[in-house]
Coordinates of C-alpha atoms and ligand atoms in Angstrom, one line a residue:
Chain A
M7 CA -16.2 5.3 3.3
F8 CA -17.5 1.6 3.3
P9 CA -20.2 1.0 5.8
I10 CA -18.3 -1.6 7.6
E11 CA -19.9 -2.0 11.1
E12 CA -17.4 -4.8 12.3
Y13 CA -14.1 -5.4 11.1
H14 CA -11.7 -8.2 12.1
Q15 CA -8.2 -8.5 10.4
A16 CA -7.2 -12.3 10.6
S17 CA -3.8 -13.1 11.8
N18 CA -3.9 -16.8 10.5
V19 CA -6.5 -19.5 9.2
A20 CA -7.7 -20.7 12.6
D21 CA -8.2 -17.2 13.7
A22 CA -10.3 -16.5 10.7
I23 CA -12.4 -19.6 11.5
Q24 CA -13.2 -18.6 15.3
A25 CA -14.1 -14.8 14.1
L26 CA -16.6 -16.2 11.3
S27 CA -17.9 -18.9 13.5
K28 CA -18.5 -16.5 16.3
D29 CA -20.6 -14.0 14.1
A30 CA -23.2 -15.7 12.3
T31 CA -23.7 -12.8 9.7
A32 CA -19.7 -12.1 9.2
R33 CA -18.5 -12.6 5.8
I34 CA -15.0 -13.3 4.4
L35 CA -13.4 -10.2 2.8
A36 CA -10.7 -11.4 0.2
G37 CA -9.7 -9.7 -2.8
G38 CA -12.7 -7.2 -2.3
T39 CA -13.8 -6.9 -6.0
D40 CA -17.1 -8.2 -5.0
V41 CA -17.6 -7.2 -1.1
L42 CA -16.2 -3.9 -1.5
V43 CA -18.4 -3.3 -4.4
R44 CA -21.4 -4.7 -2.6
L45 CA -20.4 -2.4 0.7
H46 CA -19.9 0.6 -1.6
G47 CA -23.6 0.0 -2.7
G48 CA -24.6 0.2 0.8
N49 CA -25.6 -3.6 1.3
S50 CA -25.8 -4.1 4.9
D51 CA -25.4 -7.9 4.3
Y52 CA -21.8 -7.5 4.2
G53 CA -21.2 -4.8 6.8
R54 CA -19.4 -7.3 9.2
V55 CA -16.4 -8.6 7.8
V56 CA -13.2 -10.9 8.3
D57 CA -10.4 -9.6 6.4
I58 CA -8.1 -12.7 5.4
N59 CA -5.8 -10.3 3.2
D60 CA -2.9 -10.8 5.7
L61 CA -2.8 -14.6 5.2
D62 CA -0.1 -15.1 2.6
E63 CA 0.1 -18.6 3.1
L64 CA -3.1 -18.7 1.2
R65 CA -1.5 -17.2 -2.1
E66 CA 1.0 -20.0 -2.6
I67 CA 0.7 -22.1 -6.0
R68 CA 2.8 -25.0 -6.0
M69 CA 3.1 -28.8 -7.2
D70 CA 3.9 -31.8 -5.2
E71 CA 6.3 -34.6 -6.5
K72 CA 3.3 -36.6 -7.5
G73 CA 1.9 -33.7 -10.0
N74 CA -0.8 -32.6 -7.6
I75 CA -0.9 -28.6 -8.1
T76 CA -2.2 -26.5 -5.3
I77 CA -3.5 -23.1 -6.0
G78 CA -4.1 -21.0 -3.0
A79 CA -7.5 -19.6 -2.7
L80 CA -6.1 -16.2 -1.9
A81 CA -3.7 -16.0 -5.0
C82 CA -4.9 -13.1 -7.5
C83 CA -5.8 -13.7 -11.0
S84 CA -2.7 -12.1 -12.4
D85 CA -0.4 -14.1 -10.2
I86 CA -2.1 -17.4 -11.3
I87 CA -2.1 -16.3 -15.1
E88 CA 1.5 -15.4 -15.0
N89 CA 2.4 -18.7 -13.0
E90 CA 4.6 -21.1 -15.0
L91 CA 2.8 -24.3 -13.6
V92 CA -0.5 -22.9 -14.4
Q93 CA 0.7 -21.9 -18.0
K94 CA 2.4 -25.3 -18.6
H95 CA -0.4 -27.7 -17.0
L96 CA -3.4 -25.9 -16.4
P97 CA -3.5 -23.2 -19.2
M98 CA -7.2 -23.0 -19.2
V99 CA -7.0 -21.8 -15.8
A100 CA -5.1 -18.8 -17.1
E101 CA -7.0 -18.5 -20.3
S102 CA -10.3 -18.2 -18.0
L103 CA -8.9 -15.8 -15.5
A104 CA -7.8 -13.6 -18.3
T105 CA -11.5 -12.7 -19.3
I106 CA -12.2 -11.6 -15.8
G107 CA -12.6 -7.5 -15.5
G108 CA -9.6 -5.6 -16.6
P109 CA -6.1 -5.5 -15.4
Q110 CA -6.5 -3.8 -12.1
V111 CA -9.5 -5.9 -10.9
R112 CA -7.5 -9.1 -11.8
N113 CA -4.4 -7.9 -9.8
C114 CA -6.9 -8.0 -6.6
A115 CA -9.6 -10.5 -7.5
T116 CA -9.0 -14.0 -6.2
M117 CA -9.9 -17.5 -7.5
G118 CA -11.1 -18.5 -4.2
G119 CA -13.6 -15.5 -4.3
N120 CA -14.5 -16.0 -7.8
I121 CA -15.8 -19.7 -6.8
C122 CA -16.9 -19.2 -3.4
N123 CA -19.4 -15.9 -4.0
G124 CA -21.4 -18.6 -6.3
A125 CA -21.7 -16.3 -9.2
V126 CA -23.5 -18.3 -12.0
S127 CA -21.5 -16.3 -14.4
A128 CA -17.9 -17.1 -12.5
D129 CA -15.3 -17.0 -15.2
S130 CA -13.2 -19.7 -13.3
A131 CA -15.9 -21.9 -12.9
C132 CA -15.6 -23.6 -16.2
A133 CA -12.2 -24.4 -15.4
A134 CA -12.9 -25.8 -12.1
L135 CA -15.1 -28.1 -13.4
V136 CA -13.3 -29.4 -16.0
Y137 CA -10.1 -29.8 -14.4
E138 CA -12.2 -31.4 -11.5
F139 CA -10.9 -29.0 -8.9
D140 CA -10.8 -30.6 -5.2
L141 CA -11.5 -27.7 -2.9
V142 CA -9.6 -28.0 0.6
V143 CA -11.8 -26.2 3.1
E144 CA -10.9 -25.5 6.8
G145 CA -13.7 -25.4 9.2
V146 CA -14.6 -25.7 13.2
G147 CA -14.4 -29.6 12.3
G148 CA -10.8 -29.5 10.9
Q149 CA -10.0 -29.8 7.5
R150 CA -11.8 -31.7 4.6
I151 CA -11.9 -31.8 0.8
E152 CA -15.0 -30.8 -1.4
S153 CA -15.3 -31.5 -4.9
I154 CA -16.2 -28.5 -7.4
N155 CA -19.0 -31.1 -8.8
G156 CA -22.0 -30.3 -6.3
F157 CA -20.0 -27.3 -4.6
H158 CA -22.5 -24.6 -6.2
T159 CA -25.8 -25.2 -5.0
G160 CA -27.8 -22.1 -6.5
P161 CA -27.3 -18.6 -7.5
G162 CA -25.0 -17.0 -5.0
R163 CA -25.1 -20.2 -2.9
T164 CA -22.5 -23.1 -2.1
I165 CA -22.1 -25.9 0.1
L166 CA -19.8 -24.0 2.6
K167 CA -21.3 -23.3 6.0
Q168 CA -20.4 -20.2 8.4
G169 CA -17.0 -20.7 9.8
D170 CA -15.8 -22.6 6.8
I171 CA -12.8 -21.1 4.7
L172 CA -11.6 -22.3 1.3
T173 CA -8.0 -22.2 1.7
S174 CA -6.7 -23.8 -1.8
F175 CA -7.7 -25.7 -5.0
L176 CA -6.2 -29.0 -5.5
V177 CA -6.1 -30.1 -9.5
R178 CA -4.9 -33.7 -9.5
P179 CA -2.6 -35.1 -12.3
E180 CA -5.2 -37.4 -13.9
N181 CA -7.4 -34.4 -14.3
Y182 CA -5.0 -32.4 -16.6
T183 CA -2.3 -34.7 -18.3
G184 CA -2.8 -35.1 -21.5
F185 CA -5.8 -33.0 -21.9
S186 CA -6.4 -30.2 -24.4
A187 CA -8.7 -27.6 -22.7
C188 CA -10.1 -24.2 -23.7
Y189 CA -12.5 -21.7 -22.6
R190 CA -14.4 -19.2 -24.5
K191 CA -16.4 -16.1 -23.0
Y192 CA -19.4 -14.9 -24.9
A193 CA -19.8 -11.2 -23.6
M194 CA -21.0 -7.7 -25.2
R195 CA -17.5 -6.5 -24.5
G196 CA -14.0 -7.6 -24.8
A197 CA -13.2 -6.8 -21.0
M198 CA -14.9 -5.4 -18.1
D199 CA -18.0 -7.6 -18.6
I200 CA -20.0 -10.4 -17.3
A201 CA -20.5 -13.3 -19.4
T202 CA -23.7 -13.9 -21.4
I203 CA -22.6 -17.5 -21.7
G204 CA -18.9 -19.0 -20.6
C205 CA -18.0 -22.4 -22.2
G206 CA -15.1 -24.5 -21.3
V207 CA -14.0 -28.1 -22.5
A208 CA -11.2 -30.7 -21.9
L209 CA -10.7 -33.6 -23.8
Q210 CA -8.1 -36.4 -24.7
M211 CA -8.2 -38.5 -27.7
A212 CA -6.7 -41.8 -29.0
G213 CA -6.0 -41.1 -32.5
E214 CA -9.2 -40.0 -33.8
K215 CA -11.5 -41.2 -31.1
I216 CA -12.5 -39.1 -28.1
T217 CA -11.4 -41.1 -24.9
T218 CA -12.5 -38.5 -22.2
M219 CA -14.5 -35.2 -22.6
K220 CA -15.7 -32.6 -20.0
L221 CA -17.9 -29.7 -21.1
A222 CA -18.9 -27.0 -18.8
F223 CA -21.2 -24.0 -18.8
T224 CA -21.6 -20.7 -17.0
V225 CA -24.6 -18.8 -16.9
A226 CA -26.5 -22.0 -18.8
A227 CA -28.2 -23.0 -15.4
P228 CA -28.9 -21.6 -11.8
T229 CA -25.3 -22.8 -11.2
P230 CA -22.1 -23.5 -13.4
I231 CA -22.7 -26.8 -14.9
R232 CA -20.9 -30.1 -16.4
C233 CA -23.1 -31.3 -19.5
R234 CA -22.9 -35.1 -18.8
N235 CA -25.5 -35.8 -21.5
A236 CA -23.7 -33.9 -24.5
E237 CA -20.3 -35.4 -23.1
Q238 CA -21.8 -38.9 -23.6
V239 CA -22.3 -38.4 -27.1
M240 CA -18.9 -37.8 -28.2
V241 CA -16.8 -40.0 -25.5
G242 CA -15.7 -43.2 -27.2
E243 CA -16.5 -42.0 -30.6
V244 CA -14.3 -40.6 -33.8
F245 CA -14.5 -37.1 -33.7
S246 CA -17.1 -36.0 -36.7
E247 CA -19.3 -33.0 -37.4
E248 CA -22.5 -35.1 -37.4
N249 CA -21.5 -36.2 -33.8
L250 CA -21.0 -32.6 -33.0
E251 CA -24.7 -31.8 -34.2
I252 CA -26.0 -35.0 -32.1
M253 CA -24.3 -33.5 -28.9
A254 CA -25.6 -30.1 -29.6
D255 CA -29.1 -31.3 -29.5
E256 CA -28.5 -33.4 -26.4
L257 CA -27.1 -30.4 -24.9
E258 CA -30.6 -29.2 -24.3
K259 CA -30.8 -32.0 -21.6
D260 CA -28.1 -30.6 -19.8
V261 CA -28.8 -26.8 -19.6
A262 CA -31.5 -24.5 -18.5
P263 CA -30.8 -21.1 -19.5
R264 CA -33.0 -18.1 -18.6
T265 CA -34.0 -14.7 -19.9
S266 CA -32.5 -11.5 -18.3
W267 CA -31.9 -8.3 -19.4
R268 CA -28.5 -9.4 -21.0
A269 CA -30.1 -12.1 -23.1
S270 CA -33.0 -14.2 -24.0
K271 CA -33.3 -17.8 -23.2
E272 CA -33.6 -18.7 -26.8
F273 CA -30.5 -16.6 -27.7
R274 CA -28.5 -18.2 -24.9
L275 CA -29.3 -21.6 -26.1
H276 CA -27.9 -20.8 -29.4
I277 CA -25.0 -19.4 -28.1
I278 CA -24.7 -22.6 -25.8
K279 CA -24.7 -24.7 -28.8
T280 CA -22.4 -22.9 -31.1
L281 CA -19.6 -22.2 -28.4
A282 CA -19.7 -25.9 -27.3
K283 CA -19.1 -26.7 -31.1
K284 CA -16.4 -24.2 -31.4
E285 CA -14.6 -25.2 -28.4
I286 CA -14.8 -28.9 -29.0
R287 CA -13.2 -28.5 -32.6
R288 CA -10.6 -26.2 -30.9
A289 CA -9.6 -28.8 -28.3
V290 CA -9.6 -31.5 -30.9
K291 CA -7.3 -29.4 -33.2
S292 CA -4.7 -29.0 -30.3
Q293 CA -4.7 -32.8 -29.6
G294 CA -3.4 -33.0 -33.0
V295 CA -5.9 -34.2 -35.4
A296 CA -6.3 -31.7 -38.4
Q297 CA -9.6 -30.5 -39.0
Chain B
M30 CA -14.9 2.4 14.6
K31 CA -11.5 0.7 14.5
S32 CA -8.5 2.5 13.2
M33 CA -4.9 0.7 12.6
N34 CA -1.9 2.3 12.8
V35 CA 0.1 1.8 9.5
K36 CA 3.2 3.0 7.8
F37 CA 3.4 3.2 3.8
S38 CA 5.0 5.3 1.4
I39 CA 3.6 7.6 -1.2
N40 CA 5.9 8.6 -3.9
A41 CA 9.0 7.6 -1.9
K42 CA 7.7 9.7 0.9
S43 CA 7.3 7.8 4.4
Y44 CA 4.1 8.0 6.2
E45 CA 2.6 6.6 9.6
M46 CA -0.6 7.3 10.5
D47 CA -4.1 5.8 11.9
V48 CA -6.5 4.7 9.3
D49 CA -10.0 4.1 9.7
V50 CA -10.5 0.5 8.5
R51 CA -13.7 1.7 6.3
K52 CA -11.4 3.9 4.1
S53 CA -10.3 3.3 0.8
L54 CA -6.8 3.9 -0.3
M55 CA -8.4 6.4 -2.6
D56 CA -10.2 8.1 0.0
V57 CA -6.8 8.3 2.1
L58 CA -4.6 9.5 -0.8
R59 CA -7.2 12.3 -1.7
E60 CA -7.4 13.4 1.9
L61 CA -3.5 13.7 2.0
G62 CA -3.5 15.9 -1.1
Y63 CA -2.9 13.2 -3.7
T64 CA -6.0 14.5 -5.6
S65 CA -4.6 13.3 -9.3
V66 CA -6.5 10.1 -7.9
K67 CA -9.6 10.8 -9.1
Q68 CA -13.2 9.0 -8.0
G69 CA -15.0 8.0 -11.2
C70 CA -17.3 5.1 -10.3
G71 CA -16.2 3.8 -7.1
V72 CA -16.6 0.4 -7.9
G73 CA -13.8 -1.0 -10.2
E74 CA -15.2 -0.1 -13.6
C75 CA -13.5 2.9 -14.6
G76 CA -9.9 2.9 -13.5
A77 CA -9.7 6.8 -12.8
C78 CA -8.5 5.9 -9.5
T79 CA -5.8 3.6 -10.5
V80 CA -2.3 3.9 -8.4
L81 CA 0.5 1.4 -8.3
V82 CA 0.7 -0.5 -5.2
N83 CA 4.5 -2.2 -5.2
G84 CA 4.7 -1.8 -8.9
T85 CA 1.3 -3.3 -9.8
P86 CA -1.6 -1.1 -10.9
L87 CA -5.1 -1.2 -9.0
D88 CA -8.0 0.4 -8.4
S89 CA -7.5 2.4 -5.2
C90 CA -11.2 2.8 -4.7
L91 CA -11.8 -0.7 -4.0
Y92 CA -8.7 -1.2 -1.7
L93 CA -8.8 -1.0 1.7
A94 CA -6.3 1.6 3.0
V95 CA -5.2 -0.4 5.6
W96 CA -4.1 -3.2 3.0
A97 CA -1.3 -0.8 1.8
A98 CA 0.6 -1.1 5.2
N99 CA 4.3 -1.6 4.6
K100 CA 3.9 -0.9 0.9
E101 CA 5.2 1.6 -1.7
I102 CA 2.4 3.5 -3.5
R103 CA 2.9 5.6 -6.4
T104 CA 0.5 8.3 -7.9
V105 CA 1.0 10.6 -10.9
E106 CA 2.2 13.3 -8.5
G107 CA 5.4 11.1 -8.1
E108 CA 6.4 10.8 -11.5
C109 CA 7.3 13.9 -12.8
K110 CA 10.8 14.7 -11.1
D111 CA 12.6 18.1 -11.0
G112 CA 10.3 19.4 -13.5
K113 CA 11.1 16.9 -16.0
L114 CA 7.9 14.8 -17.5
T115 CA 8.5 11.0 -17.7
A116 CA 8.5 9.3 -21.1
V117 CA 5.0 8.3 -20.8
Q118 CA 3.7 11.6 -19.8
D119 CA 5.7 13.5 -22.6
A120 CA 4.4 10.5 -25.0
Y121 CA 0.9 11.6 -24.0
V122 CA 1.4 15.1 -24.5
E123 CA 3.0 14.6 -27.8
E124 CA 0.3 12.4 -29.1
G125 CA -2.6 14.6 -27.8
A126 CA -3.8 12.0 -25.8
V127 CA -5.6 14.2 -23.2
Q128 CA -8.8 16.1 -23.7
C129 CA -10.8 16.6 -20.2
G130 CA -7.9 15.0 -18.4
F131 CA -10.2 13.0 -15.8
C132 CA -9.1 9.8 -16.6
T133 CA -5.5 10.6 -17.8
P134 CA -3.8 10.3 -13.9
G135 CA -4.9 6.6 -13.6
L136 CA -4.0 6.0 -17.4
I137 CA -0.5 7.5 -17.1
M138 CA -0.2 5.1 -14.1
S139 CA -1.4 2.0 -16.2
S140 CA 0.8 2.7 -18.9
T141 CA 3.8 3.1 -16.8
A142 CA 3.2 -0.1 -15.0
F143 CA 2.6 -1.7 -18.4
L144 CA 5.8 -0.4 -19.9
E145 CA 7.9 -1.3 -16.8
K146 CA 6.9 -4.7 -17.2
N147 CA 7.1 -4.7 -21.2
T148 CA 10.3 -3.4 -22.4
V149 CA 10.1 -4.4 -26.1
E150 CA 9.8 -1.6 -28.3
D151 CA 7.3 -3.2 -30.7
L152 CA 4.1 -3.4 -28.9
S153 CA 0.7 -4.3 -30.8
S154 CA -2.3 -2.1 -30.5
E155 CA -4.0 -5.3 -29.0
E156 CA -1.8 -5.8 -26.3
I157 CA -1.8 -2.4 -25.4
R158 CA -5.7 -2.2 -25.5
K159 CA -5.9 -5.4 -23.4
A160 CA -3.4 -3.7 -20.6
H161 CA -5.4 -0.6 -20.7
A162 CA -9.0 -2.3 -20.4
G163 CA -9.7 -1.3 -16.9
N164 CA -9.5 2.6 -17.8
L165 CA -12.3 4.1 -19.4
C166 CA -11.9 7.6 -21.3
R167 CA -15.1 9.4 -22.3
C168 CA -13.1 12.0 -24.7
T169 CA -10.3 10.3 -26.7
G170 CA -11.9 7.4 -28.4
Y171 CA -8.6 5.7 -27.1
Q172 CA -6.6 5.8 -30.6
T173 CA -4.4 8.6 -29.2
I174 CA -3.7 6.8 -26.0
V175 CA -2.8 3.7 -27.9
N176 CA -0.5 5.8 -30.2
A177 CA 1.0 7.5 -26.8
V178 CA 1.9 4.1 -25.3
K179 CA 3.7 3.0 -29.0
T180 CA 5.5 6.3 -28.5
A181 CA 6.6 6.1 -25.0
A182 CA 7.8 2.7 -25.5
K183 CA 10.3 3.8 -28.1
K184 CA 11.6 6.5 -26.0
Ligands
FES19 S1 -13.3 5.0 -9.1 FE1 -11.9 3.4 -8.9 S2 -12.2 2.1 -10.7 FE2 -13.8 3.8 -11.1
FES20 S1 -9.7 12.7 -21.5 FE1 -11.6 12.8 -21.0 S2 -12.3 11.1 -20.0 FE2 -10.3 10.5 -20.8

């Protein structure tokens, strides 16, 4: 049995906000693939839960007439991966989520949870960063929109406050239309593993020239990050292998990998540079420029 | 601790009961006698506790029993009907995909869900391995399991 001390099943978003704001230590329970694991391990920080699993309105995936795509925070990875809108417009979201855990985990785990628990290794974080997700948050003061840029503030930390609940992700058409995007997870195993490094890129070209490029990493710093210095090397330039090398050196200014039992700092830096080059090449190729 | 009154069906049999909110679906299934549902890791890594909820395979150890309210649960006990094994079970026997058997109920449920969704006869080993990546087996080395899924797809 899970050591749950206090359990509240929220009946709607307002009810969840109320339950969370009157209990300073209450945590949101969504797909359960993080919270229940921690509870199983006896972590008492998770003993008081507000269960939002009944809020089916947070599972919706839809597009409005302007092309804004909404992905409900409670949509599970498998539903997002199999969604036609996502496959057509946000293929890298599907590609990233498919690297999480295994099938059973993906059938429960939510993208909302993956982003909100603040893990440095969150597989959907690169997609959120390169597609520049907006996060629709409801809280005591009503609804507000937060950018994914700056959302993560440290390992396991985000800007969300007690009483806040992420209800959906909003992806704007200018952030996906015409982009080629791809993600690669470097891990020791092909499934059921945590990323040693995750790398995502989205770019747009006009002829041979890269006009926009967004490069993001997980596990390369204390939070998932965008790499503005490296991006600048490539943007406005004709794609070339020489430029890729300069970009790889410039990356050292953007990242701050560390040594852990999974990998050393040096090895991580090597993987960061290698993946950046590989994924940029892959994205360039799918923009139609033969390599 | 709080309990909630929930209704669900297990292998087409209806249940209505008060469920302690702290219990996983795995706990409740085992208490009700569905002991094919195994606990390996208890944290979503091994898949020995895999059951189908509304046709979807999930780790019942990481699923609160109260979440199963109004849903249809399937465990391997319900697969064999009138003493007749399913195509998947038959194929596991035929291909020798069972050794100690601890992982088998979970794997059978993963294979069953996978083949209900993918009805083509020609499945690549890669696809099969991906679809079974959430089920660990310490004995077989997986090749016989992949063979069994291929064989079952043709039945
Ligand atoms: S016991 Fe549930 S996944 Fe291992
Ligand atoms: S047959 Fe023994 S664990 Fe799979």
